[in-house]
mmCIF file of C-alpha atoms in Angstrom:
data_model
loop_
_atom_site.group_PDB
_atom_site.id
_atom_site.type_symbol
_atom_site.label_atom_id
_atom_site.label_comp_id
_atom_site.label_asym_id
_atom_site.label_seq_id
_atom_site.Cartn_x
_atom_site.Cartn_y
_atom_site.Cartn_z
ATOM 1 C CA UNK F 244 -28.158 -37.279 -35.574
ATOM 2 C CA UNK F 245 -24.792 -38.585 -33.841
ATOM 3 C CA UNK F 246 -22.437 -36.063 -35.491
ATOM 4 C CA UNK F 247 -24.508 -33.578 -34.443
ATOM 5 C CA UNK F 248 -24.641 -34.422 -31.450
ATOM 6 C CA UNK F 249 -20.968 -34.665 -30.830
ATOM 7 C CA UNK F 250 -20.318 -31.491 -32.392
ATOM 8 C CA UNK F 251 -22.571 -29.778 -30.012
ATOM 9 C CA UNK F 252 -21.102 -31.489 -26.910
ATOM 10 C CA UNK F 253 -17.493 -30.109 -28.709
ATOM 11 C CA UNK F 254 -18.893 -26.456 -28.890
ATOM 12 C CA UNK F 255 -19.817 -26.575 -25.142
ATOM 13 C CA UNK F 256 -16.842 -28.003 -24.037
ATOM 14 C CA UNK F 257 -14.955 -25.651 -25.631
ATOM 15 C CA UNK F 258 -17.232 -22.266 -25.200
ATOM 16 C CA UNK F 259 -16.659 -23.757 -20.991
ATOM 17 C CA UNK F 260 -13.140 -24.061 -21.566
ATOM 18 C CA UNK F 261 -12.622 -20.076 -22.910
ATOM 19 C CA UNK F 262 -15.323 -19.248 -19.376
ATOM 20 C CA UNK F 263 -12.595 -21.047 -17.588
ATOM 21 C CA UNK F 264 -9.683 -19.172 -18.679
ATOM 22 C CA UNK F 265 -11.486 -16.031 -19.217
ATOM 23 C CA UNK F 266 -12.312 -16.012 -15.483
ATOM 24 C CA UNK F 267 -8.630 -17.221 -14.442
ATOM 25 C CA UNK F 268 -7.098 -14.793 -16.747
ATOM 26 C CA UNK F 269 -9.054 -11.944 -14.696
ATOM 27 C CA UNK F 270 -8.840 -13.160 -11.282
ATOM 28 C CA UNK F 271 -4.874 -13.040 -11.420
ATOM 29 C CA UNK F 272 -5.631 -9.705 -13.122
ATOM 30 C CA UNK F 273 -7.501 -7.996 -9.996
ATOM 31 C CA UNK F 274 -4.982 -10.132 -7.660
ATOM 32 C CA UNK F 275 -2.582 -8.075 -9.315
ATOM 33 C CA UNK F 276 -3.881 -4.765 -8.198
ATOM 34 C CA UNK F 277 -2.440 -6.038 -4.407
ATOM 35 C CA UNK F 278 -2.844 -3.095 -1.527
ATOM 36 C CA UNK F 279 -0.323 -2.829 0.799
ATOM 37 C CA UNK F 280 -2.968 -1.314 3.053
ATOM 38 C CA UNK F 281 -3.973 -4.587 3.100
ATOM 39 C CA UNK F 282 -0.556 -6.161 4.353
ATOM 40 C CA UNK F 283 0.806 -6.092 7.909
ATOM 41 C CA UNK F 284 3.865 -7.626 9.559
ATOM 42 C CA UNK F 285 3.918 -9.574 12.701
ATOM 43 C CA UNK F 286 5.926 -8.483 15.547
ATOM 44 C CA UNK F 287 6.505 -11.239 18.534
ATOM 45 C CA UNK F 288 8.075 -8.884 20.640
ATOM 46 C CA UNK F 289 4.382 -6.605 20.978
ATOM 47 C CA UNK F 290 1.742 -9.603 19.793
ATOM 48 C CA UNK F 291 0.670 -6.758 17.284
ATOM 49 C CA UNK F 292 -0.051 -6.062 13.967
ATOM 50 C CA UNK F 293 2.052 -3.026 12.286
ATOM 51 C CA UNK F 294 0.953 -1.742 8.443
ATOM 52 C CA UNK F 295 3.436 -1.998 6.340
ATOM 53 C CA UNK F 296 5.069 0.869 4.141
ATOM 54 C CA UNK F 297 5.009 1.111 0.208
ATOM 55 C CA UNK F 298 7.357 0.544 -1.726
ATOM 56 C CA UNK F 299 6.055 3.657 -3.335
ATOM 57 C CA UNK F 300 7.036 5.888 -0.821
ATOM 58 C CA UNK F 301 10.831 7.644 -0.008
ATOM 59 C CA UNK F 302 13.707 4.643 0.596
ATOM 60 C CA UNK F 303 15.058 4.246 4.379
ATOM 61 C CA UNK F 304 17.353 2.016 4.418
ATOM 62 C CA UNK F 305 19.723 0.741 1.575
ATOM 63 C CA UNK F 306 19.107 -2.648 1.302
ATOM 64 C CA UNK F 307 15.772 -4.743 1.427
ATOM 65 C CA UNK F 308 15.812 -8.757 0.817
ATOM 66 C CA UNK F 309 12.765 -10.839 0.533
ATOM 67 C CA UNK F 310 12.705 -14.439 1.627
ATOM 68 C CA UNK F 311 9.386 -16.476 0.355
ATOM 69 C CA UNK F 312 8.932 -19.123 2.587
ATOM 70 C CA UNK F 313 6.246 -22.095 2.531
ATOM 71 C CA UNK F 314 6.909 -25.317 5.309
ATOM 72 C CA UNK F 315 10.672 -24.245 5.710
ATOM 73 C CA UNK F 316 10.911 -24.745 9.239
ATOM 74 C CA UNK F 317 13.788 -26.455 8.563
ATOM 75 C CA UNK F 318 16.140 -24.833 6.658
ATOM 76 C CA UNK F 319 14.831 -21.554 6.732
ATOM 77 C CA UNK F 320 17.230 -21.164 10.209
ATOM 78 C CA UNK F 321 20.878 -21.555 8.650
ATOM 79 C CA UNK F 322 19.631 -19.284 5.812
ATOM 80 C CA UNK F 323 18.713 -16.129 8.429
ATOM 81 C CA UNK F 324 22.066 -17.258 10.534
ATOM 82 C CA UNK F 325 24.151 -16.847 7.584
ATOM 83 C CA UNK F 326 22.317 -14.001 6.106
ATOM 84 C CA UNK F 327 22.030 -11.885 8.791
ATOM 85 C CA UNK F 328 25.419 -12.678 9.604
ATOM 86 C CA UNK F 329 26.726 -11.153 6.477
ATOM 87 C CA UNK F 330 24.646 -8.265 6.748
ATOM 88 C CA UNK F 331 26.440 -7.398 9.858
ATOM 89 C CA UNK F 332 29.781 -8.205 8.824
ATOM 90 C CA UNK F 333 29.304 -5.983 5.980
ATOM 91 C CA UNK F 334 27.660 -3.284 8.288
ATOM 92 C CA UNK F 335 30.730 -3.230 9.973
ATOM 93 C CA UNK F 336 33.108 -2.749 7.276
ATOM 94 C CA UNK F 337 31.589 -0.148 5.022
ATOM 95 C CA UNK F 338 29.036 1.817 8.989
ATOM 96 C CA UNK F 339 26.425 2.785 9.763
ATOM 97 C CA UNK F 340 25.871 3.789 5.991
ATOM 98 C CA UNK F 341 24.732 0.780 5.261
ATOM 99 C CA UNK F 342 21.066 -0.182 6.566
ATOM 100 C CA UNK F 343 18.845 -3.087 6.130
ATOM 101 C CA UNK F 344 15.829 -5.526 6.303
ATOM 102 C CA UNK F 345 15.295 -8.758 6.151
ATOM 103 C CA UNK F 346 11.364 -9.588 5.169
ATOM 104 C CA UNK F 347 10.447 -13.492 5.672
ATOM 105 C CA UNK F 348 7.145 -13.949 3.731
ATOM 106 C CA UNK F 349 5.348 -16.838 5.275
ATOM 107 C CA UNK F 350 3.179 -17.915 2.430
ATOM 108 C CA UNK F 351 0.042 -20.143 4.600
ATOM 109 C CA UNK F 352 2.647 -22.587 6.062
ATOM 110 C CA UNK F 353 1.561 -25.921 7.756
ATOM 111 C CA UNK F 354 4.716 -26.342 9.984
ATOM 112 C CA UNK F 355 6.288 -24.101 12.394
ATOM 113 C CA UNK F 356 8.032 -21.906 9.565
ATOM 114 C CA UNK F 357 6.434 -18.155 10.770
ATOM 115 C CA UNK F 358 7.960 -19.221 14.693
ATOM 116 C CA UNK F 359 11.207 -19.979 13.592
ATOM 117 C CA UNK F 360 11.143 -16.538 11.823
ATOM 118 C CA UNK F 361 9.852 -14.863 15.080
ATOM 119 C CA UNK F 362 12.902 -16.088 16.974
ATOM 120 C CA UNK F 363 15.203 -14.329 14.937
ATOM 121 C CA UNK F 364 12.441 -11.056 15.146
ATOM 122 C CA UNK F 365 12.689 -11.137 19.283
ATOM 123 C CA UNK F 366 16.585 -11.499 18.003
ATOM 124 C CA UNK F 367 17.810 -9.290 15.885
ATOM 125 C CA UNK F 368 15.061 -6.792 16.341
ATOM 126 C CA UNK F 369 11.723 -5.767 15.010
ATOM 127 C CA UNK F 370 13.456 -3.055 12.383
ATOM 128 C CA UNK F 371 15.615 -5.566 11.158
ATOM 129 C CA UNK F 372 13.739 -8.773 10.575
ATOM 130 C CA UNK F 373 10.508 -8.288 9.794
ATOM 131 C CA UNK F 374 7.604 -11.396 9.362
ATOM 132 C CA UNK F 375 5.243 -11.013 7.122
ATOM 133 C CA UNK F 376 2.415 -13.592 6.927
ATOM 134 C CA UNK F 377 -0.244 -14.387 4.210
ATOM 135 C CA UNK F 378 -3.534 -16.069 5.588
ATOM 136 C CA UNK F 379 -3.387 -18.746 2.899
ATOM 137 C CA UNK F 380 -0.412 -20.710 0.640
ATOM 138 C CA UNK F 381 -1.123 -18.664 -2.921
ATOM 139 C CA UNK F 382 2.618 -19.251 -4.357
ATOM 140 C CA UNK F 383 6.092 -18.051 -4.848
ATOM 141 C CA UNK F 384 5.038 -15.781 -6.771
ATOM 142 C CA UNK F 385 2.597 -14.034 -4.944
ATOM 143 C CA UNK F 386 4.574 -14.347 -1.433
ATOM 144 C CA UNK F 387 7.708 -12.167 -3.430
ATOM 145 C CA UNK F 388 5.494 -9.300 -4.767
ATOM 146 C CA UNK F 389 4.006 -9.086 -1.197
ATOM 147 C CA UNK F 390 7.607 -8.841 0.372
ATOM 148 C CA UNK F 391 8.436 -6.408 -2.611
ATOM 149 C CA UNK F 392 5.805 -3.651 -2.317
ATOM 150 C CA UNK F 393 6.651 -3.549 1.897
ATOM 151 C CA UNK F 394 9.795 -2.983 1.063
ATOM 152 C CA UNK F 395 11.785 -0.206 2.655
ATOM 153 C CA UNK F 396 15.329 -0.412 0.633
ATOM 154 C CA UNK F 397 17.137 1.919 -2.096
ATOM 155 C CA UNK F 398 17.715 -2.440 -3.713
ATOM 156 C CA UNK F 399 15.645 -4.989 -3.247
ATOM 157 C CA UNK F 400 16.763 -8.605 -3.604
ATOM 158 C CA UNK F 401 15.099 -11.684 -3.636
ATOM 159 C CA UNK F 402 16.141 -15.099 -2.548
ATOM 160 C CA UNK F 403 15.445 -18.457 -1.740
ATOM 161 C CA UNK F 404 14.905 -19.386 1.804
ATOM 162 C CA UNK F 405 16.764 -22.495 1.258
ATOM 163 C CA UNK F 406 20.380 -20.879 0.960
ATOM 164 C CA UNK F 407 21.209 -22.379 -2.452
ATOM 165 C CA UNK F 408 23.225 -19.091 -3.581
ATOM 166 C CA UNK F 409 25.972 -17.194 -1.065
ATOM 167 C CA UNK F 410 24.720 -14.139 0.034
ATOM 168 C CA UNK F 411 27.527 -12.727 -0.454
ATOM 169 C CA UNK F 412 27.513 -13.247 -4.185
ATOM 170 C CA UNK F 413 24.829 -9.860 -3.870
ATOM 171 C CA UNK F 414 27.649 -8.041 -4.239
ATOM 172 C CA UNK F 415 28.993 -9.089 -7.381
ATOM 173 C CA UNK F 416 25.032 -8.089 -8.477
ATOM 174 C CA UNK F 417 25.061 -4.934 -6.810
ATOM 175 C CA UNK F 418 28.223 -4.065 -8.820
ATOM 176 C CA UNK F 419 26.216 -5.299 -12.075
ATOM 177 C CA UNK F 420 23.521 -3.253 -11.170
ATOM 178 C CA UNK F 421 25.337 -0.019 -10.850
ATOM 179 C CA UNK F 422 27.121 -0.504 -14.300
ATOM 180 C CA UNK F 423 23.608 -1.299 -16.520
ATOM 181 C CA UNK F 424 21.685 1.173 -14.656
ATOM 182 C CA UNK F 425 23.676 4.491 -14.579
ATOM 183 C CA UNK F 426 22.783 4.537 -10.922
ATOM 184 C CA UNK F 427 24.046 8.103 -9.331
ATOM 185 C CA UNK F 428 25.109 7.601 -5.642
ATOM 186 C CA UNK F 429 23.232 9.947 -3.162
ATOM 187 C CA UNK F 430 22.417 9.460 1.041
ATOM 188 C CA UNK F 431 19.291 8.789 2.270
ATOM 189 C CA UNK F 432 17.822 9.842 5.497
ATOM 190 C CA UNK F 433 17.140 6.329 7.192
ATOM 191 C CA UNK F 434 16.844 6.589 11.278
ATOM 192 C CA UNK F 435 18.861 3.915 12.512
ATOM 193 C CA UNK F 436 17.247 1.470 15.769
ATOM 194 C CA UNK F 437 18.167 -0.300 17.966
ATOM 195 C CA UNK F 438 17.884 -3.706 18.598
ATOM 196 C CA UNK F 439 14.653 -3.801 20.269
ATOM 197 C CA UNK F 440 12.981 -1.248 17.374
ATOM 198 C CA UNK F 441 13.606 1.603 19.161
ATOM 199 C CA UNK F 442 14.998 5.064 17.261
ATOM 200 C CA UNK F 443 18.613 5.768 17.725
ATOM 201 C CA UNK F 444 20.882 8.372 16.042
ATOM 202 C CA UNK F 445 19.713 9.385 12.650
ATOM 203 C CA UNK F 446 21.997 7.378 10.291
ATOM 204 C CA UNK F 447 22.211 7.728 6.014
ATOM 205 C CA UNK F 448 22.256 4.380 3.360
ATOM 206 C CA UNK F 449 23.257 4.852 0.073
ATOM 207 C CA UNK F 450 20.710 5.833 -2.555
ATOM 208 C CA UNK F 451 21.278 4.845 -5.947
ATOM 209 C CA UNK F 452 17.825 5.893 -8.177
ATOM 210 C CA UNK F 453 18.645 4.446 -11.705
ATOM 211 C CA UNK F 454 16.799 1.825 -13.247
ATOM 212 C CA UNK F 455 17.737 -1.729 -13.310
ATOM 213 C CA UNK F 456 17.167 -5.587 -12.940
ATOM 214 C CA UNK F 457 20.125 -8.304 -12.039
ATOM 215 C CA UNK F 458 19.483 -12.066 -12.166
ATOM 216 C CA UNK F 459 22.053 -13.992 -10.623
ATOM 217 C CA UNK F 460 22.511 -17.061 -13.055
ATOM 218 C CA UNK F 461 23.595 -20.837 -12.623
ATOM 219 C CA UNK F 462 24.566 -21.130 -16.245
ATOM 220 C CA UNK F 463 27.420 -22.244 -16.039
ATOM 221 C CA UNK F 464 27.161 -24.924 -14.113
ATOM 222 C CA UNK F 465 24.288 -26.715 -16.240
ATOM 223 C CA UNK F 466 25.977 -28.710 -17.903
ATOM 224 C CA UNK F 467 27.655 -30.583 -14.319
ATOM 225 C CA UNK F 468 24.008 -30.613 -12.692
ATOM 226 C CA UNK F 469 22.392 -32.077 -15.900
ATOM 227 C CA UNK F 470 24.570 -35.322 -15.433
ATOM 228 C CA UNK F 471 23.254 -35.843 -11.898
ATOM 229 C CA UNK F 472 19.672 -35.775 -13.232
ATOM 230 C CA UNK F 473 17.931 -38.446 -14.252
ATOM 231 C CA UNK F 474 16.603 -38.759 -18.174
ATOM 232 C CA UNK F 475 13.237 -38.203 -16.894
ATOM 233 C CA UNK F 476 13.745 -34.353 -15.524
ATOM 234 C CA UNK F 477 16.484 -33.543 -17.959
ATOM 235 C CA UNK F 478 14.151 -33.894 -20.579
ATOM 236 C CA UNK F 479 11.223 -31.641 -19.034
ATOM 237 C CA UNK F 480 13.652 -29.417 -17.838
ATOM 238 C CA UNK F 481 15.012 -28.750 -21.418
ATOM 239 C CA UNK F 482 11.418 -28.772 -22.938
ATOM 240 C CA UNK F 483 10.654 -25.844 -20.737
ATOM 241 C CA UNK F 484 14.026 -24.077 -21.192
ATOM 242 C CA UNK F 485 12.465 -24.216 -24.916
ATOM 243 C CA UNK F 486 9.380 -22.578 -23.874
ATOM 244 C CA UNK F 487 10.752 -19.879 -22.093
ATOM 245 C CA UNK F 488 13.177 -18.815 -25.026
ATOM 246 C CA UNK F 489 9.695 -18.722 -26.749
ATOM 247 C CA UNK F 490 8.322 -16.386 -24.604
ATOM 248 C CA UNK F 491 11.188 -14.111 -23.490
ATOM 249 C CA UNK F 492 13.897 -15.179 -26.127
ATOM 250 C CA UNK F 493 17.830 -15.454 -25.666
ATOM 251 C CA UNK F 494 18.240 -12.581 -23.836
ATOM 252 C CA UNK F 495 18.528 -14.289 -20.080
ATOM 253 C CA UNK F 496 19.664 -18.205 -19.793
ATOM 254 C CA UNK F 497 18.535 -18.755 -16.865
ATOM 255 C CA UNK F 498 15.282 -16.965 -15.528
ATOM 256 C CA UNK F 499 14.988 -19.724 -12.303
ATOM 257 C CA UNK F 500 17.383 -18.894 -10.114
ATOM 258 C CA UNK F 501 16.181 -17.782 -7.123
ATOM 259 C CA UNK F 502 18.773 -14.400 -6.690
ATOM 260 C CA UNK F 503 17.408 -11.282 -8.343
ATOM 261 C CA UNK F 504 17.813 -7.739 -7.465
ATOM 262 C CA UNK F 505 16.113 -4.704 -8.293
ATOM 263 C CA UNK F 506 16.830 -0.895 -8.008
ATOM 264 C CA UNK F 507 13.764 0.829 -5.742
ATOM 265 C CA UNK F 508 12.356 1.715 -9.662
ATOM 266 C CA UNK F 509 12.186 -1.169 -11.012
ATOM 267 C CA UNK F 510 11.305 -2.956 -8.112
ATOM 268 C CA UNK F 511 7.438 -0.894 -8.660
ATOM 269 C CA UNK F 512 7.300 -0.706 -12.101
ATOM 270 C CA UNK F 513 7.689 -5.199 -12.359
ATOM 271 C CA UNK F 514 5.884 -6.355 -9.086
ATOM 272 C CA UNK F 515 3.204 -4.287 -10.033
ATOM 273 C CA UNK F 516 2.164 -5.132 -12.934
ATOM 274 C CA UNK F 517 2.759 -9.574 -12.387
ATOM 275 C CA UNK F 518 0.164 -11.132 -12.754
ATOM 276 C CA UNK F 519 1.489 -15.170 -12.373
ATOM 277 C CA UNK F 520 1.368 -16.092 -8.910
ATOM 278 C CA UNK F 521 3.259 -19.437 -8.431
ATOM 279 C CA UNK F 522 5.843 -20.990 -10.545
ATOM 280 C CA UNK F 523 7.162 -19.069 -13.845
ATOM 281 C CA UNK F 524 6.243 -15.443 -12.245
ATOM 282 C CA UNK F 525 10.174 -15.016 -12.501
ATOM 283 C CA UNK F 526 9.822 -15.212 -16.806
ATOM 284 C CA UNK F 527 6.840 -13.286 -16.503
ATOM 285 C CA UNK F 528 9.205 -10.282 -14.417
ATOM 286 C CA UNK F 529 11.390 -10.639 -17.906
ATOM 287 C CA UNK F 530 9.097 -10.379 -20.137
ATOM 288 C CA UNK F 531 7.237 -6.952 -17.972
ATOM 289 C CA UNK F 532 11.354 -5.819 -17.929
ATOM 290 C CA UNK F 533 12.011 -6.376 -21.716
ATOM 291 C CA UNK F 534 8.147 -4.168 -22.210
ATOM 292 C CA UNK F 535 8.963 -1.513 -19.755
ATOM 293 C CA UNK F 536 12.493 -0.884 -21.325
ATOM 294 C CA UNK F 537 14.323 -1.836 -17.994
ATOM 295 C CA UNK F 538 17.681 -2.550 -18.018
ATOM 296 C CA UNK F 539 19.091 -6.676 -16.999
ATOM 297 C CA UNK F 540 21.868 -8.710 -17.142
ATOM 298 C CA UNK F 541 22.566 -11.732 -15.903
ATOM 299 C CA UNK F 542 25.223 -12.482 -13.443
ATOM 300 C CA UNK F 543 27.095 -16.055 -12.176
ATOM 301 C CA UNK F 544 26.066 -17.048 -8.570
ATOM 302 C CA UNK F 545 27.381 -19.461 -6.645
ATOM 303 C CA UNK F 546 24.770 -21.942 -6.021
ATOM 304 C CA UNK F 547 24.646 -26.010 -4.414
ATOM 305 C CA UNK F 548 21.493 -27.757 -4.484
ATOM 306 C CA UNK F 549 19.863 -28.396 -1.310
ATOM 307 C CA UNK F 550 17.599 -31.345 -0.625
ATOM 308 C CA UNK F 551 13.957 -30.703 -0.048
ATOM 309 C CA UNK F 552 13.481 -29.306 -3.983
ATOM 310 C CA UNK F 553 9.654 -29.412 -4.354
ATOM 311 C CA UNK F 554 9.486 -29.354 -7.705
ATOM 312 C CA UNK F 555 7.576 -32.256 -9.006
ATOM 313 C CA UNK F 556 6.948 -33.378 -12.659
ATOM 314 C CA UNK F 557 3.468 -31.682 -12.372
ATOM 315 C CA UNK F 558 5.063 -28.520 -11.497
ATOM 316 C CA UNK F 559 6.163 -29.217 -14.941
ATOM 317 C CA UNK F 560 2.906 -28.906 -16.746
ATOM 318 C CA UNK F 561 1.866 -25.892 -14.509
ATOM 319 C CA UNK F 562 5.100 -24.128 -15.544
ATOM 320 C CA UNK F 563 4.379 -24.847 -19.202
ATOM 321 C CA UNK F 564 0.243 -23.676 -18.385
ATOM 322 C CA UNK F 565 1.664 -20.244 -17.108
ATOM 323 C CA UNK F 566 4.428 -19.556 -19.282
ATOM 324 C CA UNK F 567 0.895 -19.953 -22.261
ATOM 325 C CA UNK F 568 -0.498 -17.370 -19.845
ATOM 326 C CA UNK F 569 2.091 -14.999 -20.279
ATOM 327 C CA UNK F 570 1.677 -14.884 -23.943
ATOM 328 C CA UNK F 571 -1.770 -15.246 -24.601
ATOM 329 C CA UNK F 572 -2.477 -12.929 -21.210
ATOM 330 C CA UNK F 573 -0.397 -9.910 -23.288
ATOM 331 C CA UNK F 574 -0.838 -10.666 -26.246
ATOM 332 C CA UNK F 575 -4.161 -10.268 -26.657
ATOM 333 C CA UNK F 576 -4.391 -7.367 -24.215
ATOM 334 C CA UNK F 577 -6.001 -9.569 -21.617
ATOM 335 C CA UNK F 578 -3.342 -8.349 -19.430
ATOM 336 C CA UNK F 579 -2.064 -4.660 -19.482
ATOM 337 C CA UNK F 580 1.225 -3.412 -18.553
ATOM 338 C CA UNK F 581 1.230 -0.344 -16.633
ATOM 339 C CA UNK F 582 3.718 2.080 -17.171
ATOM 340 C CA UNK F 583 5.516 3.961 -14.235
ATOM 341 C CA UNK F 584 2.975 7.413 -14.457
ATOM 342 C CA UNK F 585 0.448 4.747 -13.271
ATOM 343 C CA UNK F 586 1.930 1.840 -11.196
ATOM 344 C CA UNK F 587 1.701 4.000 -7.552
ATOM 345 C CA UNK F 588 -2.071 4.054 -7.974
ATOM 346 C CA UNK F 589 -3.185 1.518 -6.489
ATOM 347 C CA UNK F 590 -0.356 1.323 -3.468
#
């Protein structure tokens, strides 16, 4: 009798776990159908919510930089100052054809992140700097996806709010993107705007219509980083890298560097399919690029470890679960990879 009761208990537990997993997969799949029409930018100069454009529309900027931010009141201002200074110097060098926007996606911060970002909107204008405020914390993956789907750029850069990677390394990634995607350079119309956001003289930005995905890499810096970390953290990191290889193989050595560049067409395909919302969405993007045959490459970047990392030991457990979900979700068919002909339907 005891054995029978134990068997029934275990069977009931197994069914409950299976139901929880099915619900989790279904919820993430439903959330992946994110509609741009449900999103809006904050314009602190008018105190209005402005509807977001769609990445499926025609590009009107040469470059979009998407910066996810959660409780980054202290680190964000320095990153934005460096980034905007670089962009302005580059525009002085290249001329009015180099047009850009910076999108800060606030992931439900509880500090003054939105206020800090809004100061830069007022200073540089709503056309150049935009704040997308999510109503609650959804995770870095969801924040990046939201910003990407609202971008106007022909090329789209994901960049961390801590400024650990030098923004000028973007040009290395751009050179590699042009190489792997065989991009054809074409002019695209782009209304030039003044600092207050009003339309000025028409300008043109550079268009590259190829398909490509370039990842900033810290792989060559791993030995030095390993020497500085604790034995426990190194053990966890090696275990994580082993799991990553089981999911996406050896093609990409560093999936987690927060500095990634996409052609517009690659962003459309990859982010429309992305399901994970937190830790391992980077790995999922690599997995999707492999499935969709999006050309990929890594480029070494300058990287500095910035104090204030949000990675904890428990984060590694969550990351391992998400890696398992990538394999299970796509291999079982619960998550389907939508091709180029389908991805724009839910925009």
